[in-house]
mmCIF file of C-alpha atoms in Angstrom:
data_model
loop_
_atom_site.group_PDB
_atom_site.id
_atom_site.type_symbol
_atom_site.label_atom_id
_atom_site.label_comp_id
_atom_site.label_asym_id
_atom_site.label_seq_id
_atom_site.Cartn_x
_atom_site.Cartn_y
_atom_site.Cartn_z
ATOM 1 C CA MET A 16 5.759 7.881 -22.314
ATOM 2 C CA SER A 17 9.336 6.951 -23.167
ATOM 3 C CA PHE A 18 11.398 8.717 -25.815
ATOM 4 C CA PHE A 19 11.781 5.402 -27.646
ATOM 5 C CA THR A 20 7.997 4.944 -27.768
ATOM 6 C CA VAL A 21 7.480 8.394 -29.272
ATOM 7 C CA ILE A 22 10.204 7.992 -31.893
ATOM 8 C CA SER A 23 9.233 4.450 -32.862
ATOM 9 C CA LEU A 24 5.562 5.358 -33.312
ATOM 10 C CA ILE A 25 6.489 8.433 -35.370
ATOM 11 C CA VAL A 26 8.601 6.235 -37.647
ATOM 12 C CA ILE A 27 5.802 3.671 -37.949
ATOM 13 C CA PHE A 28 3.322 6.466 -38.703
ATOM 14 C CA ALA A 29 5.678 7.722 -41.431
ATOM 15 C CA LEU A 30 5.800 4.212 -42.886
ATOM 16 C CA ALA A 31 2.003 4.095 -42.950
ATOM 17 C CA MET A 32 1.917 7.398 -44.821
ATOM 18 C CA LEU A 33 4.537 6.171 -47.298
ATOM 19 C CA LEU A 34 2.578 3.003 -48.026
ATOM 20 C CA LEU A 35 -0.651 4.935 -48.553
ATOM 21 C CA TRP A 36 1.114 7.491 -50.759
ATOM 22 C CA ARG A 37 2.511 4.719 -52.946
ATOM 23 C CA GLU A 38 -1.018 3.345 -53.390
ATOM 24 C CA GLY A 39 -2.201 6.723 -54.695
ATOM 25 C CA ILE A 40 -4.460 7.401 -51.716
ATOM 26 C CA PHE A 41 -3.180 10.970 -51.316
ATOM 27 C CA GLU A 42 -4.336 12.055 -54.765
ATOM 28 C CA ASP A 43 -7.649 12.863 -53.087
ATOM 29 C CA LYS A 44 -7.101 15.637 -50.502
ATOM 30 C CA PRO A 45 -10.003 14.622 -48.214
ATOM 31 C CA LEU A 46 -8.562 11.101 -48.076
ATOM 32 C CA LEU A 47 -5.128 12.553 -47.317
ATOM 33 C CA VAL A 48 -6.492 14.503 -44.349
ATOM 34 C CA CYS A 49 -8.453 11.470 -43.171
ATOM 35 C CA ALA A 50 -5.379 9.245 -43.389
ATOM 36 C CA LEU A 51 -3.139 11.717 -41.554
ATOM 37 C CA VAL A 52 -5.560 12.279 -38.695
ATOM 38 C CA LEU A 53 -6.784 8.726 -38.211
ATOM 39 C CA CYS A 54 -3.399 7.029 -38.592
ATOM 40 C CA ALA A 55 -1.897 9.466 -36.094
ATOM 41 C CA ALA A 56 -4.783 8.778 -33.709
ATOM 42 C CA ALA A 57 -4.224 5.023 -34.121
ATOM 43 C CA MET A 58 -0.617 5.513 -32.996
ATOM 44 C CA VAL A 59 -1.677 7.643 -30.011
ATOM 45 C CA ILE A 60 -4.168 4.988 -28.927
ATOM 46 C CA ARG A 61 -1.433 2.363 -29.009
ATOM 47 C CA ALA A 62 1.012 4.592 -27.151
ATOM 48 C CA ASN A 63 -1.363 4.658 -24.178
ATOM 49 C CA TYR A 64 -0.946 0.876 -23.783
ATOM 50 C CA PHE A 65 2.821 0.624 -24.165
ATOM 51 C CA SER A 66 3.519 0.638 -20.411
ATOM 52 C CA ILE A 67 1.082 -2.175 -19.625
ATOM 53 C CA GLU A 68 2.767 -5.468 -18.774
ATOM 54 C CA SER A 69 0.562 -8.433 -19.631
ATOM 55 C CA ASP A 70 0.910 -11.811 -17.942
ATOM 56 C CA ASP A 71 2.382 -13.296 -21.128
ATOM 57 C CA TYR A 72 5.003 -10.570 -21.233
ATOM 58 C CA THR A 73 6.105 -10.975 -17.621
ATOM 59 C CA ALA A 74 6.004 -14.784 -17.698
ATOM 60 C CA PHE A 75 7.565 -15.407 -21.106
ATOM 61 C CA LEU A 76 8.709 -12.539 -23.310
ATOM 62 C CA ALA A 77 10.674 -10.586 -20.691
ATOM 63 C CA PRO A 78 12.498 -13.674 -19.330
ATOM 64 C CA TRP A 79 13.291 -14.854 -22.853
ATOM 65 C CA THR A 80 14.809 -11.496 -23.766
ATOM 66 C CA GLN A 81 16.767 -11.464 -20.525
ATOM 67 C CA PHE A 82 18.019 -14.955 -21.360
ATOM 68 C CA PHE A 83 19.516 -13.636 -24.586
ATOM 69 C CA ARG A 84 20.957 -10.650 -22.735
ATOM 70 C CA ASP A 85 22.639 -12.931 -20.221
ATOM 71 C CA ASN A 86 23.946 -15.447 -22.766
ATOM 72 C CA GLY A 87 25.513 -13.465 -25.566
ATOM 73 C CA GLY A 88 22.532 -12.386 -27.665
ATOM 74 C CA PHE A 89 22.473 -14.200 -30.999
ATOM 75 C CA LYS A 90 24.896 -16.826 -29.686
ATOM 76 C CA ALA A 91 22.126 -18.038 -27.386
ATOM 77 C CA LEU A 92 20.011 -19.054 -30.394
ATOM 78 C CA ALA A 93 21.843 -22.354 -30.156
ATOM 79 C CA PHE A 94 19.710 -23.161 -27.105
ATOM 80 C CA PHE A 95 17.011 -20.504 -27.124
ATOM 81 C CA PRO A 96 14.252 -20.754 -24.517
ATOM 82 C CA GLY A 97 10.518 -20.935 -24.939
ATOM 83 C CA ASN A 98 8.223 -22.564 -27.448
ATOM 84 C CA TYR A 99 8.229 -19.958 -30.222
ATOM 85 C CA ASN A 100 9.811 -20.794 -33.548
ATOM 86 C CA PRO A 101 13.268 -19.209 -34.174
ATOM 87 C CA PRO A 102 12.279 -16.201 -36.374
ATOM 88 C CA TYR A 103 10.507 -14.380 -33.557
ATOM 89 C CA MET A 104 13.407 -15.210 -31.250
ATOM 90 C CA TYR A 105 15.728 -13.412 -33.678
ATOM 91 C CA PHE A 106 13.981 -10.184 -32.739
ATOM 92 C CA LEU A 107 14.231 -10.867 -29.009
ATOM 93 C CA ALA A 108 17.930 -11.673 -29.425
ATOM 94 C CA ALA A 109 18.424 -8.372 -31.272
ATOM 95 C CA PHE A 110 16.519 -6.455 -28.584
ATOM 96 C CA SER A 111 18.875 -7.846 -25.938
ATOM 97 C CA TYR A 112 21.721 -5.662 -27.286
ATOM 98 C CA PHE A 113 19.917 -2.387 -26.549
ATOM 99 C CA ASP A 114 19.606 -0.547 -23.268
ATOM 100 C CA ILE A 115 15.899 0.001 -23.873
ATOM 101 C CA PRO A 116 13.118 -1.765 -21.944
ATOM 102 C CA GLU A 117 12.213 -4.792 -24.040
ATOM 103 C CA LEU A 118 8.534 -4.122 -23.354
ATOM 104 C CA TYR A 119 8.628 -1.074 -25.629
ATOM 105 C CA MET A 120 10.649 -2.781 -28.347
ATOM 106 C CA ILE A 121 8.377 -5.836 -28.395
ATOM 107 C CA LYS A 122 5.270 -3.692 -28.670
ATOM 108 C CA ALA A 123 6.803 -1.413 -31.302
ATOM 109 C CA LEU A 124 7.556 -4.494 -33.399
ATOM 110 C CA SER A 125 3.936 -5.613 -33.166
ATOM 111 C CA VAL A 126 2.636 -2.140 -34.060
ATOM 112 C CA LEU A 127 4.980 -2.047 -37.062
ATOM 113 C CA PHE A 128 3.371 -5.240 -38.313
ATOM 114 C CA ASP A 129 -0.098 -3.859 -37.526
ATOM 115 C CA VAL A 130 0.609 -1.291 -40.236
ATOM 116 C CA LEU A 131 2.027 -3.882 -42.622
ATOM 117 C CA LEU A 132 -1.006 -6.088 -41.944
ATOM 118 C CA ALA A 133 -3.330 -3.192 -42.791
ATOM 119 C CA TRP A 134 -1.379 -2.630 -46.004
ATOM 120 C CA SER A 135 -1.606 -6.313 -46.974
ATOM 121 C CA CYS A 136 -5.390 -6.132 -46.576
ATOM 122 C CA LEU A 137 -5.423 -2.995 -48.736
ATOM 123 C CA LYS A 138 -3.451 -4.841 -51.419
ATOM 124 C CA LEU A 139 -5.800 -7.813 -51.279
ATOM 125 C CA LEU A 140 -8.850 -5.559 -51.534
ATOM 126 C CA SER A 141 -7.301 -3.835 -54.571
ATOM 127 C CA LEU A 142 -8.076 -7.039 -56.505
ATOM 128 C CA TYR A 143 -11.782 -6.263 -56.053
ATOM 129 C CA THR A 144 -12.099 -2.486 -56.231
ATOM 130 C CA ASP A 145 -10.323 0.617 -57.524
ATOM 131 C CA SER A 146 -12.052 2.824 -54.968
ATOM 132 C CA LYS A 147 -9.392 4.736 -53.024
ATOM 133 C CA ALA A 148 -11.924 5.408 -50.283
ATOM 134 C CA ARG A 149 -12.568 1.694 -49.787
ATOM 135 C CA LEU A 150 -8.865 0.900 -49.872
ATOM 136 C CA LEU A 151 -8.152 3.509 -47.205
ATOM 137 C CA GLY A 152 -11.223 2.319 -45.316
ATOM 138 C CA VAL A 153 -9.974 -1.250 -44.984
ATOM 139 C CA PHE A 154 -6.483 -0.009 -44.045
ATOM 140 C CA LEU A 155 -7.921 2.069 -41.213
ATOM 141 C CA ALA A 156 -10.407 -0.628 -40.212
ATOM 142 C CA VAL A 157 -7.545 -3.046 -39.594
ATOM 143 C CA LEU A 158 -5.640 -0.459 -37.541
ATOM 144 C CA TYR A 159 -8.713 0.228 -35.415
ATOM 145 C CA LEU A 160 -9.969 -3.339 -35.081
ATOM 146 C CA PRO A 161 -10.122 -3.791 -31.282
ATOM 147 C CA THR A 162 -8.495 -7.226 -31.330
ATOM 148 C CA VAL A 163 -5.612 -5.912 -33.464
ATOM 149 C CA VAL A 164 -5.029 -2.992 -31.085
ATOM 150 C CA ALA A 165 -5.293 -5.251 -28.039
ATOM 151 C CA ASN A 166 -3.146 -8.045 -29.461
ATOM 152 C CA GLY A 167 0.031 -6.056 -29.961
ATOM 153 C CA ALA A 168 -0.068 -2.719 -28.146
ATOM 154 C CA TYR A 169 -1.794 -4.063 -25.034
ATOM 155 C CA TRP A 170 -1.034 -7.796 -24.870
ATOM 156 C CA ALA A 171 2.460 -7.663 -26.449
ATOM 157 C CA GLN A 172 1.564 -10.563 -28.722
ATOM 158 C CA CYS A 173 2.879 -10.942 -32.282
ATOM 159 C CA ASP A 174 -0.058 -12.313 -34.275
ATOM 160 C CA SER A 175 0.082 -9.375 -36.674
ATOM 161 C CA ILE A 176 3.430 -10.719 -37.933
ATOM 162 C CA TYR A 177 2.278 -14.108 -39.168
ATOM 163 C CA ALA A 178 -1.075 -12.634 -40.236
ATOM 164 C CA PHE A 179 0.690 -10.085 -42.448
ATOM 165 C CA PHE A 180 2.735 -12.769 -44.179
ATOM 166 C CA GLY A 181 -0.310 -15.033 -44.555
ATOM 167 C CA ILE A 182 -2.578 -12.400 -46.087
ATOM 168 C CA TYR A 183 0.194 -10.982 -48.257
ATOM 169 C CA ALA A 184 0.909 -14.522 -49.498
ATOM 170 C CA LEU A 185 -2.757 -14.840 -50.444
ATOM 171 C CA TYR A 186 -2.594 -11.536 -52.333
ATOM 172 C CA LEU A 187 0.562 -12.578 -54.191
ATOM 173 C CA GLY A 188 -0.891 -15.987 -55.008
ATOM 174 C CA MET A 189 -4.123 -14.521 -56.343
ATOM 175 C CA SER A 190 -2.049 -12.057 -58.390
ATOM 176 C CA GLY A 191 -0.194 -14.930 -60.075
ATOM 177 C CA ARG A 192 3.115 -14.352 -58.291
ATOM 178 C CA GLY A 193 3.634 -17.866 -57.022
ATOM 179 C CA VAL A 194 7.271 -17.609 -55.959
ATOM 180 C CA GLY A 195 6.646 -14.557 -53.798
ATOM 181 C CA ALA A 196 3.526 -16.197 -52.400
ATOM 182 C CA MET A 197 5.476 -19.285 -51.340
ATOM 183 C CA ILE A 198 8.187 -17.212 -49.662
ATOM 184 C CA SER A 199 5.618 -15.163 -47.770
ATOM 185 C CA LEU A 200 3.667 -18.279 -46.816
ATOM 186 C CA ALA A 201 6.856 -19.912 -45.524
ATOM 187 C CA ALA A 202 7.481 -16.807 -43.398
ATOM 188 C CA CYS A 203 3.937 -17.093 -42.076
ATOM 189 C CA LEU A 204 4.551 -20.676 -40.961
ATOM 190 C CA ALA A 205 8.021 -19.816 -39.666
ATOM 191 C CA PHE A 206 6.491 -17.358 -37.202
ATOM 192 C CA LYS A 207 3.381 -19.243 -36.101
ATOM 193 C CA LEU A 208 1.923 -22.709 -36.506
ATOM 194 C CA GLN A 209 -1.495 -21.092 -36.996
ATOM 195 C CA ALA A 210 -0.411 -20.684 -40.623
ATOM 196 C CA VAL A 211 -1.906 -24.160 -41.112
ATOM 197 C CA PHE A 212 -5.320 -22.479 -41.195
ATOM 198 C CA VAL A 213 -4.216 -20.448 -44.241
ATOM 199 C CA ILE A 214 -2.087 -22.967 -46.126
ATOM 200 C CA PRO A 215 -5.005 -25.133 -47.385
ATOM 201 C CA VAL A 216 -6.369 -22.373 -49.628
ATOM 202 C CA PHE A 217 -3.238 -22.580 -51.777
ATOM 203 C CA PHE A 218 -4.462 -25.883 -53.213
ATOM 204 C CA ILE A 219 -7.389 -23.887 -54.571
ATOM 205 C CA LEU A 220 -4.951 -21.391 -56.078
ATOM 206 C CA LEU A 221 -3.275 -24.345 -57.782
ATOM 207 C CA LEU A 222 -6.625 -25.445 -59.211
ATOM 208 C CA ALA A 223 -7.266 -21.918 -60.426
ATOM 209 C CA GLY A 224 -3.875 -21.820 -62.146
ATOM 210 C CA ARG A 225 -2.702 -18.840 -60.080
ATOM 211 C CA ILE A 226 0.398 -20.716 -58.887
ATOM 212 C CA LYS A 227 2.316 -23.572 -60.493
ATOM 213 C CA TRP A 228 3.143 -26.952 -58.988
ATOM 214 C CA ARG A 229 6.868 -26.404 -59.398
ATOM 215 C CA GLN A 230 6.613 -23.173 -57.403
ATOM 216 C CA LEU A 231 5.589 -25.198 -54.355
ATOM 217 C CA LEU A 232 9.235 -26.245 -54.013
ATOM 218 C CA VAL A 233 10.043 -22.679 -52.993
ATOM 219 C CA PHE A 234 8.011 -23.126 -49.807
ATOM 220 C CA PRO A 235 10.198 -25.715 -48.009
ATOM 221 C CA ALA A 236 13.382 -24.062 -49.293
ATOM 222 C CA ALA A 237 12.305 -20.677 -47.914
ATOM 223 C CA TYR A 238 11.280 -22.237 -44.615
ATOM 224 C CA VAL A 239 14.745 -23.751 -44.216
ATOM 225 C CA VAL A 240 16.328 -20.363 -44.946
ATOM 226 C CA PHE A 241 14.273 -18.762 -42.175
ATOM 227 C CA MET A 242 15.623 -21.368 -39.747
ATOM 228 C CA LEU A 243 19.274 -21.020 -40.807
ATOM 229 C CA PRO A 244 20.332 -18.230 -38.410
ATOM 230 C CA ALA A 245 19.464 -20.454 -35.445
ATOM 231 C CA VAL A 246 21.266 -23.402 -37.034
ATOM 232 C CA ILE A 247 24.338 -21.270 -37.777
ATOM 233 C CA ALA A 248 24.319 -20.205 -34.118
ATOM 234 C CA GLY A 249 24.546 -23.869 -33.140
ATOM 235 C CA ALA A 250 20.966 -25.130 -32.846
ATOM 236 C CA PRO A 251 20.499 -28.716 -34.156
ATOM 237 C CA LEU A 252 19.191 -28.588 -37.728
ATOM 238 C CA TRP A 253 16.609 -31.359 -37.428
ATOM 239 C CA ASP A 254 15.321 -30.205 -34.032
ATOM 240 C CA THR A 255 14.984 -26.660 -35.348
ATOM 241 C CA LEU A 256 13.110 -27.703 -38.486
ATOM 242 C CA THR A 257 10.729 -29.967 -36.552
ATOM 243 C CA LEU A 258 10.120 -27.792 -33.509
ATOM 244 C CA TYR A 259 6.377 -27.712 -34.160
ATOM 245 C CA PHE A 260 6.185 -31.512 -34.116
ATOM 246 C CA SER A 261 7.994 -31.683 -30.786
ATOM 247 C CA GLN A 262 5.404 -29.279 -29.365
ATOM 248 C CA ALA A 263 2.455 -31.436 -30.430
ATOM 249 C CA GLY A 264 2.197 -33.021 -27.001
ATOM 250 C CA THR A 265 2.074 -29.647 -25.222
ATOM 251 C CA VAL A 266 -1.258 -28.525 -26.666
ATOM 252 C CA GLY A 267 -3.235 -29.668 -23.627
ATOM 253 C CA ASP A 268 -6.328 -31.831 -23.385
ATOM 254 C CA ALA A 269 -8.994 -29.222 -22.605
ATOM 255 C CA MET A 270 -11.577 -29.053 -25.358
ATOM 256 C CA ASN A 271 -11.544 -25.268 -25.364
ATOM 257 C CA TYR A 272 -9.013 -22.667 -24.257
ATOM 258 C CA ASN A 273 -11.186 -19.544 -24.303
ATOM 259 C CA ALA A 274 -11.821 -19.738 -28.059
ATOM 260 C CA PRO A 275 -15.061 -18.724 -29.851
ATOM 261 C CA SER A 276 -15.262 -22.148 -31.459
ATOM 262 C CA PHE A 277 -17.738 -24.987 -31.660
ATOM 263 C CA THR A 278 -16.471 -26.442 -28.393
ATOM 264 C CA SER A 279 -17.420 -23.254 -26.510
ATOM 265 C CA MET A 280 -21.084 -24.078 -27.041
ATOM 266 C CA PHE A 281 -21.043 -27.159 -24.810
ATOM 267 C CA SER A 282 -19.899 -28.271 -21.376
ATOM 268 C CA TRP A 283 -17.197 -30.934 -21.428
ATOM 269 C CA SER A 284 -16.291 -33.346 -18.673
ATOM 270 C CA GLY A 285 -14.757 -36.772 -18.262
ATOM 271 C CA ASP A 286 -12.823 -38.429 -21.071
ATOM 272 C CA THR A 287 -13.128 -36.147 -24.106
ATOM 273 C CA SER A 288 -10.599 -37.925 -26.318
ATOM 274 C CA GLY A 289 -13.322 -39.477 -28.467
ATOM 275 C CA SER A 290 -15.051 -36.136 -28.976
ATOM 276 C CA ALA A 291 -11.726 -34.513 -29.827
ATOM 277 C CA ARG A 292 -11.030 -37.134 -32.484
ATOM 278 C CA SER A 293 -14.501 -36.632 -33.945
ATOM 279 C CA LEU A 294 -13.967 -32.890 -34.241
ATOM 280 C CA ILE A 295 -10.573 -33.377 -35.870
ATOM 281 C CA ILE A 296 -12.251 -35.640 -38.421
ATOM 282 C CA ALA A 297 -14.948 -32.982 -38.913
ATOM 283 C CA ALA A 298 -12.267 -30.375 -39.650
ATOM 284 C CA PHE A 299 -10.698 -32.671 -42.247
ATOM 285 C CA LEU A 300 -14.129 -33.262 -43.768
ATOM 286 C CA LEU A 301 -14.644 -29.500 -44.020
ATOM 287 C CA VAL A 302 -11.387 -29.157 -45.943
ATOM 288 C CA ALA A 303 -12.374 -32.089 -48.161
ATOM 289 C CA ALA A 304 -15.790 -30.523 -48.820
ATOM 290 C CA VAL A 305 -14.222 -27.176 -49.762
ATOM 291 C CA TYR A 306 -11.762 -28.925 -52.079
ATOM 292 C CA ALA A 307 -14.558 -30.925 -53.684
ATOM 293 C CA ALA A 308 -16.552 -27.736 -54.261
ATOM 294 C CA ALA A 309 -13.462 -26.006 -55.682
ATOM 295 C CA ILE A 310 -12.852 -28.892 -58.089
ATOM 296 C CA LEU A 311 -16.477 -28.769 -59.239
ATOM 297 C CA LEU A 312 -16.271 -24.992 -59.618
ATOM 298 C CA ARG A 313 -12.772 -24.895 -61.075
ATOM 299 C CA LYS A 314 -13.996 -22.933 -64.112
ATOM 300 C CA ARG A 315 -15.593 -20.347 -61.789
ATOM 301 C CA LEU A 316 -12.706 -19.802 -59.405
ATOM 302 C CA GLY A 317 -12.636 -16.043 -59.632
ATOM 303 C CA ASP A 318 -11.078 -13.778 -57.033
ATOM 304 C CA ARG A 319 -14.237 -13.494 -54.952
ATOM 305 C CA VAL A 320 -14.865 -17.224 -54.843
ATOM 306 C CA ILE A 321 -11.274 -17.853 -53.815
ATOM 307 C CA LEU A 322 -11.583 -15.229 -51.065
ATOM 308 C CA GLY A 323 -14.724 -16.920 -49.829
ATOM 309 C CA PHE A 324 -13.041 -20.312 -49.753
ATOM 310 C CA ALA A 325 -10.030 -18.787 -47.962
ATOM 311 C CA LEU A 326 -12.251 -17.474 -45.194
ATOM 312 C CA ILE A 327 -14.245 -20.682 -44.907
ATOM 313 C CA LEU A 328 -11.002 -22.587 -44.361
ATOM 314 C CA ALA A 329 -9.259 -20.043 -42.124
ATOM 315 C CA MET A 330 -12.332 -19.662 -39.960
ATOM 316 C CA GLY A 331 -13.887 -23.104 -40.238
ATOM 317 C CA ILE A 332 -10.831 -25.216 -39.385
ATOM 318 C CA PRO A 333 -10.146 -23.640 -35.962
ATOM 319 C CA TYR A 334 -13.883 -23.423 -35.367
ATOM 320 C CA LEU A 335 -14.222 -27.201 -35.548
ATOM 321 C CA LEU A 336 -10.923 -28.285 -33.994
ATOM 322 C CA PRO A 337 -10.623 -28.962 -30.265
ATOM 323 C CA HIS A 338 -7.979 -27.366 -27.995
ATOM 324 C CA MET A 339 -8.212 -23.969 -29.747
ATOM 325 C CA HIS A 340 -7.165 -20.681 -28.112
ATOM 326 C CA ASP A 341 -8.684 -17.207 -28.248
ATOM 327 C CA ARG A 342 -6.092 -15.751 -30.654
ATOM 328 C CA TYR A 343 -6.447 -18.474 -33.300
ATOM 329 C CA PHE A 344 -9.160 -16.469 -35.085
ATOM 330 C CA PHE A 345 -6.904 -13.469 -35.643
ATOM 331 C CA ILE A 346 -6.418 -13.972 -39.405
ATOM 332 C CA PRO A 347 -10.068 -14.741 -40.229
ATOM 333 C CA GLY A 348 -11.157 -11.711 -38.185
ATOM 334 C CA VAL A 349 -8.919 -9.437 -40.260
ATOM 335 C CA LEU A 350 -9.598 -11.205 -43.554
ATOM 336 C CA ALA A 351 -13.339 -10.769 -42.938
ATOM 337 C CA LEU A 352 -12.820 -7.014 -43.249
ATOM 338 C CA VAL A 353 -11.562 -7.504 -46.816
ATOM 339 C CA LEU A 354 -14.548 -9.675 -47.658
ATOM 340 C CA ALA A 355 -16.980 -7.092 -46.286
ATOM 341 C CA ALA A 356 -15.219 -4.222 -48.069
ATOM 342 C CA SER A 357 -15.418 -6.152 -51.338
ATOM 343 C CA ASP A 358 -19.194 -6.442 -50.900
ATOM 344 C CA LEU A 359 -20.784 -4.218 -48.268
ATOM 345 C CA ARG A 360 -23.839 -6.458 -48.108
ATOM 346 C CA PHE A 361 -21.680 -8.819 -46.073
ATOM 347 C CA ALA A 362 -20.682 -6.232 -43.466
ATOM 348 C CA PRO A 363 -22.056 -8.474 -40.658
ATOM 349 C CA VAL A 364 -19.225 -10.987 -41.263
ATOM 350 C CA PRO A 365 -16.424 -9.003 -39.569
ATOM 351 C CA VAL A 366 -18.847 -7.599 -36.994
ATOM 352 C CA PHE A 367 -19.875 -11.059 -35.791
ATOM 353 C CA ALA A 368 -16.312 -12.405 -35.946
ATOM 354 C CA GLU A 369 -14.915 -9.436 -34.025
ATOM 355 C CA LEU A 370 -17.567 -9.590 -31.332
ATOM 356 C CA ALA A 371 -16.870 -13.299 -30.897
ATOM 357 C CA SER A 372 -13.117 -12.813 -30.524
ATOM 358 C CA LEU A 373 -13.348 -9.627 -28.470
ATOM 359 C CA HIS A 374 -15.637 -11.413 -26.040
ATOM 360 C CA CYS A 375 -12.862 -13.970 -25.470
ATOM 361 C CA TYR A 376 -10.103 -11.336 -25.251
ATOM 362 C CA TYR A 377 -12.074 -9.539 -22.546
ATOM 363 C CA ALA A 378 -12.501 -12.773 -20.618
ATOM 364 C CA TYR A 379 -8.763 -13.429 -20.771
ATOM 365 C CA PHE A 380 -7.798 -9.966 -19.542
ATOM 366 C CA THR A 381 -10.396 -9.747 -16.775
ATOM 367 C CA ARG A 382 -10.888 -13.439 -15.950
ATOM 368 C CA TYR A 383 -14.598 -12.754 -16.310
ATOM 369 C CA TYR A 384 -17.094 -13.504 -19.092
ATOM 370 C CA LEU A 385 -19.565 -10.723 -19.840
ATOM 371 C CA VAL A 386 -21.868 -13.313 -21.392
ATOM 372 C CA GLN A 387 -21.814 -17.092 -21.564
ATOM 373 C CA PRO A 388 -18.916 -18.527 -23.630
ATOM 374 C CA ARG A 389 -21.325 -20.172 -26.046
ATOM 375 C CA TYR A 390 -22.297 -16.779 -27.464
ATOM 376 C CA GLY A 391 -18.813 -16.447 -28.905
ATOM 377 C CA GLY A 392 -19.199 -19.773 -30.675
ATOM 378 C CA GLU A 393 -22.623 -18.810 -31.979
ATOM 379 C CA LEU A 394 -21.402 -15.468 -33.339
ATOM 380 C CA MET A 395 -18.457 -17.114 -35.068
ATOM 381 C CA LEU A 396 -20.787 -19.712 -36.549
ATOM 382 C CA ALA A 397 -23.007 -16.934 -37.921
ATOM 383 C CA SER A 398 -19.938 -15.323 -39.476
ATOM 384 C CA LEU A 399 -18.845 -18.643 -40.992
ATOM 385 C CA LEU A 400 -22.285 -19.256 -42.492
ATOM 386 C CA LEU A 401 -22.232 -15.808 -44.083
ATOM 387 C CA CYS A 402 -18.824 -16.630 -45.604
ATOM 388 C CA ILE A 403 -20.374 -19.732 -47.130
ATOM 389 C CA ALA A 404 -23.242 -17.591 -48.458
ATOM 390 C CA TYR A 405 -20.763 -15.105 -49.958
ATOM 391 C CA THR A 406 -18.947 -17.913 -51.752
ATOM 392 C CA ALA A 407 -22.175 -19.410 -53.041
ATOM 393 C CA VAL A 408 -23.401 -16.042 -54.303
ATOM 394 C CA TYR A 409 -20.318 -15.406 -56.400
ATOM 395 C CA ALA A 410 -19.974 -18.999 -57.517
ATOM 396 C CA ARG A 411 -23.489 -18.774 -58.935
ATOM 397 C CA LYS A 412 -23.057 -15.167 -60.070
ATOM 398 C CA LEU A 413 -26.292 -14.046 -58.424
ATOM 399 C CA ARG A 414 -25.938 -10.300 -58.769
ATOM 400 C CA ASN A 415 -29.275 -9.440 -57.169
ATOM 401 C CA PHE A 416 -28.602 -11.208 -53.893
ATOM 402 C CA GLU A 417 -29.261 -9.129 -50.803
ATOM 403 C CA ILE A 418 -28.684 -9.587 -47.095
ATOM 404 C CA ASN A 419 -30.763 -7.886 -44.446
ATOM 405 C CA PRO A 420 -28.678 -8.100 -41.277
#
């Protein structure tokens, strides 16, 4: 284990303790001991994976960092490689200045945002409960969620970054802090296009009066600011702002890329363009149906109903769309933990979602499916249906509703 790994994980552990202390978790000594032991163990678990080089790291992340190292660091942002949006490339450009293996720096960055992601879920849950035990529970659950551990510490991916900004934006929006929500949401989109699965719920926040129409203007302005360092370095402004559109043709034409979605439940062959169009229409119809329900229920849009709608959208859109990948269910998998912690009767939601995603992660790492791919789609569908049930329960205020998993 490298010296950098040890120091970086100690610093990240200290940050986790600081965040929990500020939330008042340490006022209860048993919770303090639990937090110290389990957060430290979460760092140790991650440390064991820091030396593993995934295919994505060797094929993309390492060459990209070396590109910055060979071409003047931040100066190379004018013609940065790869298909990631500029904000993540800022980190790789910064890493190129240090004589430390980029593998460790990339993974430390992801683990840092694992902690921030756990904190954002704690903040979101605080809208539903004052229980310090539950708040610590969801914080630790995020840190120990197998897909979260695997995504950053093992795979060297960065989904915890955009997920943190997306969930924190939802928390700020539901708390009535529209400007902060728009800035955080812009950061979410700046890091990953998968933010489009989260963005639709903000129309519901508009209906609920949590954010104002004029505050929406902050979103594009903030997005432009996040792109400015690349533009200042010499990258074309328009090309930088529209990078996602230029990548639209690189998605691929396979109906499923190892995702636990609807398309995993069927075999596809021949010309699938018609089926793909039908599923895209179905995804739009899902959004329309959620919006119609939100308009009808606009006087009942409490925090729990909004959370339910957020999960239906974040989970349902990638579930219906074609060409989805295994990591596209990262946010709904984490957000499901908040839903379950807000009402323990719905504990099966994150269990089903995690099993569905973990099944696909395992297949990617080993090139072998433990069970047929369709089981992932079926588990995610079960999770989605339970999210719909959760929303219906709180929209109707049925307090005696019970689930027997």
